[in-house]
mmCIF file of C-alpha atoms and ligand atoms in Angstrom:
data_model
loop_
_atom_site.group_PDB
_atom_site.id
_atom_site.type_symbol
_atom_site.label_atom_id
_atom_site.label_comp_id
_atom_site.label_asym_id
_atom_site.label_seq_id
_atom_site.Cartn_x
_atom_site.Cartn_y
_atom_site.Cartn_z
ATOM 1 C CA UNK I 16 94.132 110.528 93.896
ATOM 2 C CA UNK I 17 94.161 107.047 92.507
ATOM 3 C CA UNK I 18 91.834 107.296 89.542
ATOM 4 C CA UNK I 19 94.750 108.740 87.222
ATOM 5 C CA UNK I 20 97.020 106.132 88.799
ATOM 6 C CA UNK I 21 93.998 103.838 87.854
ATOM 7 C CA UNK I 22 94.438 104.801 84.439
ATOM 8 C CA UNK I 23 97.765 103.587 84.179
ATOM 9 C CA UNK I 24 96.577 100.070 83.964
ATOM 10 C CA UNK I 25 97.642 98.751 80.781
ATOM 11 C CA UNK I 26 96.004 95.929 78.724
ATOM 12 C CA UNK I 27 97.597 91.924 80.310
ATOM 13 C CA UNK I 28 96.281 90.999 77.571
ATOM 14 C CA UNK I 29 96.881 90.197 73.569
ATOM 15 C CA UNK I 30 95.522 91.986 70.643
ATOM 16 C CA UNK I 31 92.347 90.224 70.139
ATOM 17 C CA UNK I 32 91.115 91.138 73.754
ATOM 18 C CA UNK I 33 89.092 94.646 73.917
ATOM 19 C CA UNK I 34 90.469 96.499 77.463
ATOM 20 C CA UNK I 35 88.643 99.370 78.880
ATOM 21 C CA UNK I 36 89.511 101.623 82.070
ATOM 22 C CA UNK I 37 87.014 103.976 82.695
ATOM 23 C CA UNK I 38 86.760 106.410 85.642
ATOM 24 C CA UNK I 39 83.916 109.049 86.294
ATOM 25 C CA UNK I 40 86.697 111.867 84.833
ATOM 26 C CA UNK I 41 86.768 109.703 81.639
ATOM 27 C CA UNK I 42 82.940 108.454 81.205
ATOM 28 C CA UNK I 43 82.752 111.414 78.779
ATOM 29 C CA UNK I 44 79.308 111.221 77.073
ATOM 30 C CA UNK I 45 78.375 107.316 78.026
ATOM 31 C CA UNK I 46 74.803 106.996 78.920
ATOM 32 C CA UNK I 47 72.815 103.636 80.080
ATOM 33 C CA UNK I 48 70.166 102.621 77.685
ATOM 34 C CA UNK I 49 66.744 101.711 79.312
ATOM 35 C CA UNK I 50 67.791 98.355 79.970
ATOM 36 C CA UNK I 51 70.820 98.781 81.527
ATOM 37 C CA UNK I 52 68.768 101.424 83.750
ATOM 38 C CA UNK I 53 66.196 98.877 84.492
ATOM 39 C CA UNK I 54 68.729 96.499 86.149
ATOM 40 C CA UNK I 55 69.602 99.033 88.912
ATOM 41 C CA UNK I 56 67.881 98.713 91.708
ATOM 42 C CA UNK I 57 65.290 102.679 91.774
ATOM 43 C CA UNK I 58 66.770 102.437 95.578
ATOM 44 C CA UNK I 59 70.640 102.169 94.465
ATOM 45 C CA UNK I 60 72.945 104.133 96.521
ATOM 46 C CA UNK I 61 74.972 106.514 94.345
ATOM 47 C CA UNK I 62 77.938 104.261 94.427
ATOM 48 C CA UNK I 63 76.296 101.779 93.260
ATOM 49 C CA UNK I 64 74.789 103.781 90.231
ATOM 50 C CA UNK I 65 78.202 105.111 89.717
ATOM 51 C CA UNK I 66 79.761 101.750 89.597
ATOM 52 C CA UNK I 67 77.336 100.464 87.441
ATOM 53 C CA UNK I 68 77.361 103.186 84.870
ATOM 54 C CA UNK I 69 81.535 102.805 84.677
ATOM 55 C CA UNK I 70 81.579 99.120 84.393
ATOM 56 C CA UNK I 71 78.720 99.610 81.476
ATOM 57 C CA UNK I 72 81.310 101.925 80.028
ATOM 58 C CA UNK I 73 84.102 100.377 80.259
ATOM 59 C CA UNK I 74 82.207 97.109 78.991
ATOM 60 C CA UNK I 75 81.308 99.760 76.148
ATOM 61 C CA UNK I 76 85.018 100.543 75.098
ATOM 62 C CA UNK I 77 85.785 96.852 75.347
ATOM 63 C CA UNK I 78 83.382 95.395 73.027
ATOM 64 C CA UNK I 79 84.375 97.921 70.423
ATOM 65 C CA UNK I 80 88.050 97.029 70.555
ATOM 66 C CA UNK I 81 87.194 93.511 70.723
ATOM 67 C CA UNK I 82 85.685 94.500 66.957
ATOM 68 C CA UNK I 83 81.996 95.057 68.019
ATOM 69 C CA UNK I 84 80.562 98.021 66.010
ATOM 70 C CA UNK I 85 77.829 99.133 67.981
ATOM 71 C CA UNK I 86 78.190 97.682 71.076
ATOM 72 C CA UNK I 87 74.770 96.336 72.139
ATOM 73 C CA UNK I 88 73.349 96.736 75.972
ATOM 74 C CA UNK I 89 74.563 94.129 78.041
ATOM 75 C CA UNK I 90 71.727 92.958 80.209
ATOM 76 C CA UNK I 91 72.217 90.488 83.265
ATOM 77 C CA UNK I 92 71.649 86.970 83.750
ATOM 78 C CA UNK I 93 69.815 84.963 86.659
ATOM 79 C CA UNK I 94 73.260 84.792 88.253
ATOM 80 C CA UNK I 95 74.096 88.488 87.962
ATOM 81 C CA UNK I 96 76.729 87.821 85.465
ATOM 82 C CA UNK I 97 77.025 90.160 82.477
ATOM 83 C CA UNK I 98 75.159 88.754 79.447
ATOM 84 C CA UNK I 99 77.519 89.609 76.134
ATOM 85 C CA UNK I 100 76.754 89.439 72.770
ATOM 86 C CA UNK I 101 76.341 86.271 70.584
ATOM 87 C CA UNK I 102 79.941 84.424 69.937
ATOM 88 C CA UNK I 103 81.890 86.860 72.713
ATOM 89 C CA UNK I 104 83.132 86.267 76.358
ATOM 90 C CA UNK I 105 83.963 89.041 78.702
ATOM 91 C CA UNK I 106 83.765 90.217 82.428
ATOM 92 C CA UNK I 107 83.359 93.352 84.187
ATOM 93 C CA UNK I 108 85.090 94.907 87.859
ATOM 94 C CA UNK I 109 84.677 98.063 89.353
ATOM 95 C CA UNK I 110 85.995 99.277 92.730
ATOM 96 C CA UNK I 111 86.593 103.107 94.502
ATOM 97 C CA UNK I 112 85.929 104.773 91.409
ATOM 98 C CA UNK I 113 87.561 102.538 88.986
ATOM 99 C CA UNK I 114 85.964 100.008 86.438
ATOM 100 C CA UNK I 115 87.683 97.641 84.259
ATOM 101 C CA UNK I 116 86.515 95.317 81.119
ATOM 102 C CA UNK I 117 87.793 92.916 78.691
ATOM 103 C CA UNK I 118 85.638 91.130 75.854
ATOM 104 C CA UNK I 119 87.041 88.976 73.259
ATOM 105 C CA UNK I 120 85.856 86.351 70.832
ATOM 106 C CA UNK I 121 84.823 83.582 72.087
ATOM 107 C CA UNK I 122 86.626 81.478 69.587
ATOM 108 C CA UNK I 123 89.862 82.670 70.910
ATOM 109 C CA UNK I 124 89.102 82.035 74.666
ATOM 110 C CA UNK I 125 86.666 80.036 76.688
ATOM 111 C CA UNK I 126 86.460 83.094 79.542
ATOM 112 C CA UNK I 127 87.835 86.392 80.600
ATOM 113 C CA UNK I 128 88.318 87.564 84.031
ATOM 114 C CA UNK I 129 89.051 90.839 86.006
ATOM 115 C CA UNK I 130 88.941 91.973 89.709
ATOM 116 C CA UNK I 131 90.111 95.410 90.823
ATOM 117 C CA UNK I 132 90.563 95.296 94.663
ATOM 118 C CA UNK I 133 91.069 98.269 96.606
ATOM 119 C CA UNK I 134 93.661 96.846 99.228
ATOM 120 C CA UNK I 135 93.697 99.280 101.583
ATOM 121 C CA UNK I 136 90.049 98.761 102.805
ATOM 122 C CA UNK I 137 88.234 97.461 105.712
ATOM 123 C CA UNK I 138 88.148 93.720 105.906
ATOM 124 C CA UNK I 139 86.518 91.838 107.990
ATOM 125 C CA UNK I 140 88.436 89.833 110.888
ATOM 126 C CA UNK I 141 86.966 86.064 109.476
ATOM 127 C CA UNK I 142 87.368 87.371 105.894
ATOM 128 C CA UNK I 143 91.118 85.061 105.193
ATOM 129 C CA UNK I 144 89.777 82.292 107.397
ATOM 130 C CA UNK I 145 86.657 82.292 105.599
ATOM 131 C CA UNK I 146 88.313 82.632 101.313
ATOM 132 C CA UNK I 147 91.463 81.306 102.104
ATOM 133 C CA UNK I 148 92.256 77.547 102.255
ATOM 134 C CA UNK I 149 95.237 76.336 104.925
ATOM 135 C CA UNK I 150 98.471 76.494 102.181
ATOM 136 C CA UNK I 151 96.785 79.921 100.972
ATOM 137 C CA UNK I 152 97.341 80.920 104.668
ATOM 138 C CA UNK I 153 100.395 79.704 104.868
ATOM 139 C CA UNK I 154 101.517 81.983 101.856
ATOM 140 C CA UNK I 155 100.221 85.062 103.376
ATOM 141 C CA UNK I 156 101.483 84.544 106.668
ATOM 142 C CA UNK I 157 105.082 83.723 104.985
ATOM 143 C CA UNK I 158 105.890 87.015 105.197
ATOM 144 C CA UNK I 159 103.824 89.334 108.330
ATOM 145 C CA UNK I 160 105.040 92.871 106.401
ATOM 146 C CA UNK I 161 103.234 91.589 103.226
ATOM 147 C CA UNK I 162 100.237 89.787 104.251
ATOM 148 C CA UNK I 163 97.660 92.217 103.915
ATOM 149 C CA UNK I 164 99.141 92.676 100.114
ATOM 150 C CA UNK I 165 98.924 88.726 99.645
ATOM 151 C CA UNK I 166 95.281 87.820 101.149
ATOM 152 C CA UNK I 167 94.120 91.024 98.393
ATOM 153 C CA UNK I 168 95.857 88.998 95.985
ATOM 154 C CA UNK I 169 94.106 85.853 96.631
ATOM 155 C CA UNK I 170 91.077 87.101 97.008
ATOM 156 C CA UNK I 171 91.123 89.284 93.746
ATOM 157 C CA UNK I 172 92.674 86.505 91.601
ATOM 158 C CA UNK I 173 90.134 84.036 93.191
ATOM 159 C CA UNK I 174 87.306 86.660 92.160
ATOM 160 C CA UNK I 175 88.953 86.961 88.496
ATOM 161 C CA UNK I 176 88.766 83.151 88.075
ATOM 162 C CA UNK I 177 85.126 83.161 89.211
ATOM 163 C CA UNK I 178 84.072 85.447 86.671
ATOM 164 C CA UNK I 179 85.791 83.553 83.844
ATOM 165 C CA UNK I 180 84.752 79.813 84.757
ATOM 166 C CA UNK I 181 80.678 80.739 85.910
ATOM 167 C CA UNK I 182 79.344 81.324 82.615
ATOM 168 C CA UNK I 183 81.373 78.066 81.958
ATOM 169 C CA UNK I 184 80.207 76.344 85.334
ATOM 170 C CA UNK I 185 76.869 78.205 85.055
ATOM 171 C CA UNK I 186 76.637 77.243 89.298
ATOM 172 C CA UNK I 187 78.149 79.251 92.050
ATOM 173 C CA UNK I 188 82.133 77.920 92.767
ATOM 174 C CA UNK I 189 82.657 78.828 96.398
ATOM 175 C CA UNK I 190 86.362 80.592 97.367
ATOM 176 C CA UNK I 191 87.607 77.469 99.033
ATOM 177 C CA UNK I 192 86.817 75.397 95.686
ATOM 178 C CA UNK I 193 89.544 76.529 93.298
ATOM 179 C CA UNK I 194 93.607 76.560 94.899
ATOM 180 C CA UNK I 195 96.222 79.283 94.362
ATOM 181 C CA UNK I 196 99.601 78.965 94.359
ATOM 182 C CA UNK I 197 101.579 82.120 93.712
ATOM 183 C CA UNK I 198 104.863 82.747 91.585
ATOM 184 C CA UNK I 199 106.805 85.469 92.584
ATOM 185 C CA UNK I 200 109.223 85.092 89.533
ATOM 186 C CA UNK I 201 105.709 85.478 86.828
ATOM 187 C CA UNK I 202 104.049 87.687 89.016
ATOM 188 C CA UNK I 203 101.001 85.098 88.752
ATOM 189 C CA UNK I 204 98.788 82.336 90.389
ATOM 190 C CA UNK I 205 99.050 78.879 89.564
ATOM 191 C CA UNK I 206 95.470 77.520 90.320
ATOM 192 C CA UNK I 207 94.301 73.824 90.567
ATOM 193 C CA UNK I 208 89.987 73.629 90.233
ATOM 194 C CA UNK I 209 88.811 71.597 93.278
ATOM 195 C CA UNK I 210 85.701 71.196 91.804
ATOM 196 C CA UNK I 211 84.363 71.103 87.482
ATOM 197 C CA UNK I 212 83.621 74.181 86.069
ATOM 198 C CA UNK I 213 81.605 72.441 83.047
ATOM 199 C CA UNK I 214 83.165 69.743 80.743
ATOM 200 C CA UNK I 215 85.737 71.465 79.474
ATOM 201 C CA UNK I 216 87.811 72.325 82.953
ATOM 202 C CA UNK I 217 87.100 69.021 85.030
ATOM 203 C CA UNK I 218 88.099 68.702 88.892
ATOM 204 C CA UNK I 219 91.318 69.449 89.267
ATOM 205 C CA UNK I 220 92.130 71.221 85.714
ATOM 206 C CA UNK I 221 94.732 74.052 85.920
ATOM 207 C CA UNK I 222 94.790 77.766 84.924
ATOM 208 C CA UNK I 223 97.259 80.669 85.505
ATOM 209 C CA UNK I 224 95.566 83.991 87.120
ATOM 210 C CA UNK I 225 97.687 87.290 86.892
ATOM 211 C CA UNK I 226 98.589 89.861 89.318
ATOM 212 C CA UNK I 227 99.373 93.556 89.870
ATOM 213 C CA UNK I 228 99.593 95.785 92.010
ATOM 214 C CA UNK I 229 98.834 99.582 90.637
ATOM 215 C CA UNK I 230 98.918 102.467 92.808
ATOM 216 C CA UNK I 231 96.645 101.233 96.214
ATOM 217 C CA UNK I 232 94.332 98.220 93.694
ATOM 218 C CA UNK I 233 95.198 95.047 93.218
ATOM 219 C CA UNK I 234 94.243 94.115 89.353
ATOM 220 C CA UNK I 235 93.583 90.266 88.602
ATOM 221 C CA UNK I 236 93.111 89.069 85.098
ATOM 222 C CA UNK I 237 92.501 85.513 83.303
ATOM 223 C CA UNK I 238 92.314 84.622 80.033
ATOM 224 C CA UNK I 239 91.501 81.093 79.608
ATOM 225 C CA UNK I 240 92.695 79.121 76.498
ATOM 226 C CA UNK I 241 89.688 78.415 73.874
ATOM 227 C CA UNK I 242 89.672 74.313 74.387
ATOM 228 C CA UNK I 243 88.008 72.381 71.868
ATOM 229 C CA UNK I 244 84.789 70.674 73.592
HETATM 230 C C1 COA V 329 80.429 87.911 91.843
HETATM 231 C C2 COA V 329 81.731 88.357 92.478
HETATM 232 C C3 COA V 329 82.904 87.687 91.761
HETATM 233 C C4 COA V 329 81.807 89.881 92.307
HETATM 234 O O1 COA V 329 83.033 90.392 92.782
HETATM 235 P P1 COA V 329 83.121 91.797 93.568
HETATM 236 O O2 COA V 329 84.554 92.013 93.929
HETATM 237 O O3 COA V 329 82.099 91.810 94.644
HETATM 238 O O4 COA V 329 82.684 92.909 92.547
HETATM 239 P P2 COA V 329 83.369 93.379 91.189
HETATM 240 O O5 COA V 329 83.131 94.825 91.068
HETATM 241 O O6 COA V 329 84.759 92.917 91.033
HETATM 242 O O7 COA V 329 82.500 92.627 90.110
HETATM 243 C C5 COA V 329 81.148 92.949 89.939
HETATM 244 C C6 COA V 329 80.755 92.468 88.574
HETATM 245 O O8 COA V 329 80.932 91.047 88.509
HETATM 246 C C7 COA V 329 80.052 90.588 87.497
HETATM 247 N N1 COA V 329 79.398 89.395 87.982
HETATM 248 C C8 COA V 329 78.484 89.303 88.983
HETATM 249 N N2 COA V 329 78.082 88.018 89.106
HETATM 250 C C9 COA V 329 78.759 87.307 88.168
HETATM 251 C C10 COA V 329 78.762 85.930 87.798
HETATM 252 N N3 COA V 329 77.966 85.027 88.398
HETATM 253 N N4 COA V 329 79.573 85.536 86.788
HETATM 254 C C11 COA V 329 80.351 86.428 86.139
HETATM 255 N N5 COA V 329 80.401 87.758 86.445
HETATM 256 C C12 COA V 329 79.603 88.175 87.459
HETATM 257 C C13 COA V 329 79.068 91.698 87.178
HETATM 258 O O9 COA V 329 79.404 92.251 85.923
HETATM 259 C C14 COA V 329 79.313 92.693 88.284
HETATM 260 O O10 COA V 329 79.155 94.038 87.896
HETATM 261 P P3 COA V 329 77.708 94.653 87.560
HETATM 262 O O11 COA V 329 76.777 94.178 88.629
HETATM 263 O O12 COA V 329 77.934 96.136 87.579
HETATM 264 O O13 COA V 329 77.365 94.098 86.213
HETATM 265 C C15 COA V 329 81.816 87.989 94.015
HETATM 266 O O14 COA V 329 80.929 88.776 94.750
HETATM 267 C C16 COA V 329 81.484 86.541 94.284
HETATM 268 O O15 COA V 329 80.340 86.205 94.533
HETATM 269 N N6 COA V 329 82.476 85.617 94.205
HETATM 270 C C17 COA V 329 82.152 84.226 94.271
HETATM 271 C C18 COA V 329 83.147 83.340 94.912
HETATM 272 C C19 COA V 329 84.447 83.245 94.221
HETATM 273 O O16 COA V 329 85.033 84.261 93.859
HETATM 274 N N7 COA V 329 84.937 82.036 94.064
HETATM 275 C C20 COA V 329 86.210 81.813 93.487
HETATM 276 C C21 COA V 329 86.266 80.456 92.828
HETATM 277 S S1 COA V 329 87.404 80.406 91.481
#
């Protein structure tokens, strides 16, 4: 089963970044405050409410290592995206009975992101067509035996990178708006913004997204540089 495989995702990240992996084995005694309860939907399926309840967890675990001593409730904004506390950046993933966090100060990086990707699901027959633009396709059709494996990559790392540039951005930034480039040698994405994400990462700014494959996920993680503004 993949959840103790799950566990075996270790921290991509320095010191100063709080990493949590939470599964429902390892939830242990976490419960949601009233809040957190009052974001999910009363008609949320039980994955959902699963889901939900790890990634609170895992955001939980995070904030503590990140230095937080009681870890407040971390409500949702307009947009969806995780609210954190005062002075911190973070983001949350969760995927077939995984979810991930990270949280650090935000005077040591402008924005975290994760995506856990199960790769072996269903995906829709437009799905590459639709996320991918032409010299993405052309890197996942390089090799036929690995394309599946490559358009996950994408994806995920394009998903990671939304997470840590929208609080930044504070608008949507479509799929096709940010370019990846991928480095076999650093196991990474070199990507190039197509469009601003806020002042501080202009049209066409770079940023580095990492990759790994662990077990049957794909795990993408950013930590963007704190810039001066
Ligand atoms: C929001 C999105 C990234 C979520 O990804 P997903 O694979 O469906 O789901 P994940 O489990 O990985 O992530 C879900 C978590 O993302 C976080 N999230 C949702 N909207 C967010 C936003 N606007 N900003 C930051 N984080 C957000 C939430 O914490 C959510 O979990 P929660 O609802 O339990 O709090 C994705 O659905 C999406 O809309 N992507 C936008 C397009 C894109 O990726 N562009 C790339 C440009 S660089």
């Amino acid at each position: 089963m993949s959840d103790r495989a799950a566990l075996m995702i270790t921290t991509p990240f320095p010191d100063y970044v709080g990493f949590s992996v939470v599964t429902m084995d390892t939830l242990g005694r976490y419960a949601l405050s009233p809040e957190e309860e009052r974001i999910l939907s009363p008609r949320a399926v039980r994955k959902r409410r699963d889901e939900f309840l790890m990634g609170r967890a895992a955001s939980f675990h995070a904030m503590m290592r990140a230095g937080i001593e009681s870890p407040p409730p971390v409500p949702k904004g307009p947009s969806n995206e995780p609210i954190w506390p005062e002075g911190y950046v973070g983001a949350i993933t969760h995927s077939s009975g995984v979810a991930v966090s990270a949280v650090c100060p935000a005077d040591r990086s402008d924005g975290i992101g994760v995506d856990i990707e199960n790769f072996k699901r269903n995906l829709s027959p437009n799905v590459y067509r639709l996320t991918c633009l032409k010299e993405e396709l052309e890197q996942i059709h390089a090799d036929e035996s690995q394309s599946r494996l490559m358009f996950m990559r994408i994806f995920s790392a394009k998903e990671a990178g939304f997470k840590a540039f929208f609080p930044l951005a504070q608008e949507y930034i479509d799929y096709k708006e940010a370019a990846l480039s991928w480095d076999t040698d650093r196991e990474c994405f070199h990507g190039k913004l197509l469009k601003a994400a806020g002042p501080k990462y202009p049209k066409g700014a770079y940023f580095r997204v990492g990759s790994r494959v662990v077990d049957r996920f794909v795990f993408s993680f950013v930590l963007l540089p704190s810039k001066s503004p």
